[in-house]
Structure formats: structure tokens, C-alpha cells
Amino acid sequence: MSLQENLARFRKQQEKCQSTLSSIASEKQASTKSSNPPKHNSNVQKSTLPTASPSINARPPVKFSNDTERLQIINSIRKAPAGAQIKRVIDLLLERREALTPEQINQVCHVDVYANKTVFESLKNNPKVSYDGQCFSYKSKHEVKNKDQLLVLIRRYPEGMPIIDLKDSYINVMEDLQALKADRKVWLLSNFDSQEDIVYPDDPRVSFKVDDDLKQFFRSIELPRDFLDVEKELQKTGIKPLTNTAQRRAAAQIQGVSSKNKPKKKKHEISKRTKLTNAHLPELFQNLDKVANCLADIAAYLLFFLCLDTPSSFLWKTCIYIGCFTFVDKM
């Protein structure tokens, strides 16, 4: 039976109970009046006459249970897409980290695994979920449960292991990683290529202590300020430098070329917002000079006409005709 049918049946039962209570209250009031008959006194009779109470005849509004809101939430969850329901179950298993039966999953997150075949099959085949035939549980990438097992796993990967592969192993895995780092058993370094942290095992066989005198001697060595001196030192040790600072500086002094690279000019590429001209259509501009001369003549005729004291229609028409004929003739 679906949720809507259960809800409709529940409402009908509420209405039936309310009507039954109203009828019982009216019968009880009627029996009370019949057991206490009124006296024959006229004044008392007027005061004890039964009056029509609208509250008795009118049925009060039906008040539903406070469980209606919860039923609406359950209905919205079960009508959600299968992917949303699967994610809800996986998040529950990741949070609990314990095996749960379908009944327990339905009780906590309101996803009926048995009723939805798509959700059930997807959870069985999901790489993050383990199903033993009765219970569902979260399946992490690496099966470790405590700090000792975590250290053993990290030492199997001397080239490093992404921390993202360890985050879902168990709840306190990040705290154990920081504790191993504090004990100098692992190293946590950032990978600039993928922007992810990598954990490396600290091999106790290569641990050694450096004397303070050697540290002080190393820090006291001064590096040359000029890169030309660096190249000379490399040549003394038999290492050929990849750069030639002396040649580059000599060429800069002779040719006047700056040692710094010139900023590259940005190439202007044609896009949708680029304004294109009609330069590819030269035939449109062959008679451009003639058009300009004709417009100048028409402007001169109009200016002459406006300067007259008593303009007439004849002069106006003559000016327009002359301008038009001049324009046609020059075209």
C-alpha cells in the first residue's frame, strides 16, 4: 500500500473518531437535561429554557496528527531520484561505519531499499558499499582500522600515497596521521602538480644526526652576488653552465639590446565582438568623391535660397531641381 493511501485512510479514521466523540457529547448533554426537569415557576422557566447552541450542532474542524509533517518528508525522499537516495544511504554508512540492515536504513534515512529495485541493485554493485546478503556497510579503499595498521600501509608505499585515499578509512584517520607526523614516522608534503597532500614513510634506517659545527660551516658559505661569478665557479669544477652571461652582456652593449625580454604584443584575434569594416568591398567606394561633390553643391544651393529676403515657391523648386540634376549628372 502506498503512502498516499495510508495517509487518506488515516484521515478518514480521524474524521470518524471526531464524529463519534461529538455524538457521545450530545447524547450525554441530552440525558443530563432529562434527569433534571425544570420547575413550574414562570420566571425560572424563562431562564432555564434550552437555547440553540451553534457549538453543539456545528462540527469542529478536524485536527490531524503532528506526524503529518514527518510523513510528508518521507514521501518526498522516496519520490526523489534513485541517485539521490543512493547518496543518502552511502552518507549514512560513511557516518555510522557499521553494518546496517535495510530495515535500519529505512528507519534512519527513510530509504526503502527493498521497495526500490534500482536502489538495491546499485548499492550492491557500488564500489563504496559492501553487502553480505543481510547488511550494508561502507567499504573504504584501504582496509585499516587504527594507527598501527595505517603506519604499516604507508610504509608499503615509499614513493608516497595521496591522503585523499586514506580519508575514508576510519573516523579518526586524520588525527592519527598528525600523530604519526609528530612522532616523525611519516612526512606530509604538498604536491604542487595536483594540489594534494602526499604522505611519505620516514625510514628509520636512514635517520642520522648532523653536527652543529657542520651546520654552522654550511650556513657561513656566501654565495656570489653576480651570476657571472657563479658561471666561473662552475667552470672551475668542470661543469659547463647552460647560460653565458658575458656574451649576452656584450651583445647588449654593442647592439643596444636590453637584457630583459621585451613584452610580447598581444595578438588581436577576430571574435564576435570585433567590428569589421567594408574594406573587402572596394566597389562600394568608387563613386564616393562624386557623391561628396554633389552634396556640397546641393548645400550651396540651399544656403543661397535661405539667404534671400523673399523666398518663393518657384525659387525653392528651382534650387531643388538644379541640385538633383547636378547629382544625377555627376553620378
PDB file of N, CA, C and O in Angstrom, residues 4 18 21 94 97 102 128 133 167 184 197 207 230 233 239 250 255 278 314 320 327:
ATOM      1  N   GLN A   4       0.341   7.545   0.047  1.00  0.00           N
ATOM      2  CA  GLN A   4      -0.870   8.369  -0.099  1.00  0.00           C
ATOM      3  C   GLN A   4      -2.114   7.621   0.374  1.00  0.00           C
ATOM      4  O   GLN A   4      -2.997   8.211   1.004  1.00  0.00           O
ATOM      5  N   GLN A  18     -13.767  11.757  15.376  1.00  0.00           N
ATOM      6  CA  GLN A  18     -14.269  13.065  15.776  1.00  0.00           C
ATOM      7  C   GLN A  18     -15.801  13.091  15.778  1.00  0.00           C
ATOM      8  O   GLN A  18     -16.435  13.649  16.689  1.00  0.00           O
ATOM      9  N   LEU A  21     -17.053  11.170  18.862  1.00  0.00           N
ATOM     10  CA  LEU A  21     -16.934  11.962  20.093  1.00  0.00           C
ATOM     11  C   LEU A  21     -18.011  13.040  20.167  1.00  0.00           C
ATOM     12  O   LEU A  21     -18.567  13.322  21.226  1.00  0.00           O
ATOM     13  N   LEU A  94      28.772   5.910   5.682  1.00  0.00           N
ATOM     14  CA  LEU A  94      30.055   6.556   5.957  1.00  0.00           C
ATOM     15  C   LEU A  94      30.079   7.181   7.343  1.00  0.00           C
ATOM     16  O   LEU A  94      31.104   7.168   8.032  1.00  0.00           O
ATOM     17  N   ARG A  97      29.693   3.920  10.031  1.00  0.00           N
ATOM     18  CA  ARG A  97      30.797   2.971   9.956  1.00  0.00           C
ATOM     19  C   ARG A  97      30.446   1.645  10.636  1.00  0.00           C
ATOM     20  O   ARG A  97      31.244   1.070  11.376  1.00  0.00           O
ATOM     21  N   PRO A 102      18.566  -3.376   5.829  1.00  0.00           N
ATOM     22  CA  PRO A 102      17.660  -2.487   5.097  1.00  0.00           C
ATOM     23  C   PRO A 102      16.580  -1.875   5.981  1.00  0.00           C
ATOM     24  O   PRO A 102      16.155  -0.740   5.750  1.00  0.00           O
ATOM     25  N   LYS A 128      31.817   1.520  -3.173  1.00  0.00           N
ATOM     26  CA  LYS A 128      31.939   2.068  -1.826  1.00  0.00           C
ATOM     27  C   LYS A 128      31.040   1.361  -0.816  1.00  0.00           C
ATOM     28  O   LYS A 128      31.015   1.746   0.353  1.00  0.00           O
ATOM     29  N   GLY A 133      24.688 -10.025   2.055  1.00  0.00           N
ATOM     30  CA  GLY A 133      23.440 -10.767   1.936  1.00  0.00           C
ATOM     31  C   GLY A 133      22.385 -10.333   2.924  1.00  0.00           C
ATOM     32  O   GLY A 133      21.190 -10.591   2.707  1.00  0.00           O
ATOM     33  N   LYS A 167      41.402   9.218   3.630  1.00  0.00           N
ATOM     34  CA  LYS A 167      40.461   9.992   4.436  1.00  0.00           C
ATOM     35  C   LYS A 167      39.238   9.189   4.865  1.00  0.00           C
ATOM     36  O   LYS A 167      38.655   9.447   5.921  1.00  0.00           O
ATOM     37  N   ARG A 184      57.462  11.783  13.990  1.00  0.00           N
ATOM     38  CA  ARG A 184      58.468  11.700  12.931  1.00  0.00           C
ATOM     39  C   ARG A 184      58.541  10.305  12.318  1.00  0.00           C
ATOM     40  O   ARG A 184      59.610   9.797  11.985  1.00  0.00           O
ATOM     41  N   ASP A 197      47.897  16.735  -0.800  1.00  0.00           N
ATOM     42  CA  ASP A 197      48.920  16.352   0.171  1.00  0.00           C
ATOM     43  C   ASP A 197      49.281  14.884  -0.015  1.00  0.00           C
ATOM     44  O   ASP A 197      48.414  14.033  -0.247  1.00  0.00           O
ATOM     45  N   SER A 207      67.931   7.512   9.304  1.00  0.00           N
ATOM     46  CA  SER A 207      67.920   8.654  10.217  1.00  0.00           C
ATOM     47  C   SER A 207      69.317   8.852  10.801  1.00  0.00           C
ATOM     48  O   SER A 207      69.946   7.899  11.268  1.00  0.00           O
ATOM     49  N   VAL A 230      79.068  32.959 -10.597  1.00  0.00           N
ATOM     50  CA  VAL A 230      78.538  31.594 -10.457  1.00  0.00           C
ATOM     51  C   VAL A 230      78.976  30.739 -11.638  1.00  0.00           C
ATOM     52  O   VAL A 230      79.385  29.568 -11.478  1.00  0.00           O
ATOM     53  N   GLU A 233      82.663  29.777 -11.225  1.00  0.00           N
ATOM     54  CA  GLU A 233      82.861  28.726 -10.246  1.00  0.00           C
ATOM     55  C   GLU A 233      82.468  27.356 -10.808  1.00  0.00           C
ATOM     56  O   GLU A 233      83.108  26.340 -10.526  1.00  0.00           O
ATOM     57  N   ILE A 239      82.123  21.881 -14.673  1.00  0.00           N
ATOM     58  CA  ILE A 239      80.707  21.857 -15.073  1.00  0.00           C
ATOM     59  C   ILE A 239      80.471  22.993 -16.069  1.00  0.00           C
ATOM     60  O   ILE A 239      80.825  24.150 -15.799  1.00  0.00           O
ATOM     61  N   ALA A 250      77.764  41.516 -23.583  1.00  0.00           N
ATOM     62  CA  ALA A 250      78.499  42.163 -24.667  1.00  0.00           C
ATOM     63  C   ALA A 250      77.595  42.467 -25.850  1.00  0.00           C
ATOM     64  O   ALA A 250      77.659  43.556 -26.459  1.00  0.00           O
ATOM     65  N   GLN A 255      74.754  46.148 -29.587  1.00  0.00           N
ATOM     66  CA  GLN A 255      73.522  46.326 -30.348  1.00  0.00           C
ATOM     67  C   GLN A 255      72.497  47.177 -29.628  1.00  0.00           C
ATOM     68  O   GLN A 255      71.476  47.539 -30.208  1.00  0.00           O
ATOM     69  N   ASN A 278      34.086  47.551 -44.280  1.00  0.00           N
ATOM     70  CA  ASN A 278      33.768  47.072 -45.623  1.00  0.00           C
ATOM     71  C   ASN A 278      34.964  47.197 -46.553  1.00  0.00           C
ATOM     72  O   ASN A 278      34.822  47.477 -47.745  1.00  0.00           O
ATOM     73  N   PHE A 314       8.746  79.179 -56.325  1.00  0.00           N
ATOM     74  CA  PHE A 314       9.418  78.960 -57.618  1.00  0.00           C
ATOM     75  C   PHE A 314      10.930  78.818 -57.406  1.00  0.00           C
ATOM     76  O   PHE A 314      11.578  77.921 -57.953  1.00  0.00           O
ATOM     77  N   ILE A 320      15.960  72.969 -55.876  1.00  0.00           N
ATOM     78  CA  ILE A 320      15.935  71.506 -55.685  1.00  0.00           C
ATOM     79  C   ILE A 320      16.198  70.802 -57.003  1.00  0.00           C
ATOM     80  O   ILE A 320      16.969  69.820 -57.068  1.00  0.00           O
ATOM     81  N   PHE A 327      23.381  66.252 -59.251  1.00  0.00           N
ATOM     82  CA  PHE A 327      23.748  64.983 -58.584  1.00  0.00           C
ATOM     83  C   PHE A 327      23.685  63.817 -59.569  1.00  0.00           C
ATOM     84  O   PHE A 327      24.599  62.993 -59.631  1.00  0.00           O
TER      85      PHE A 327
END
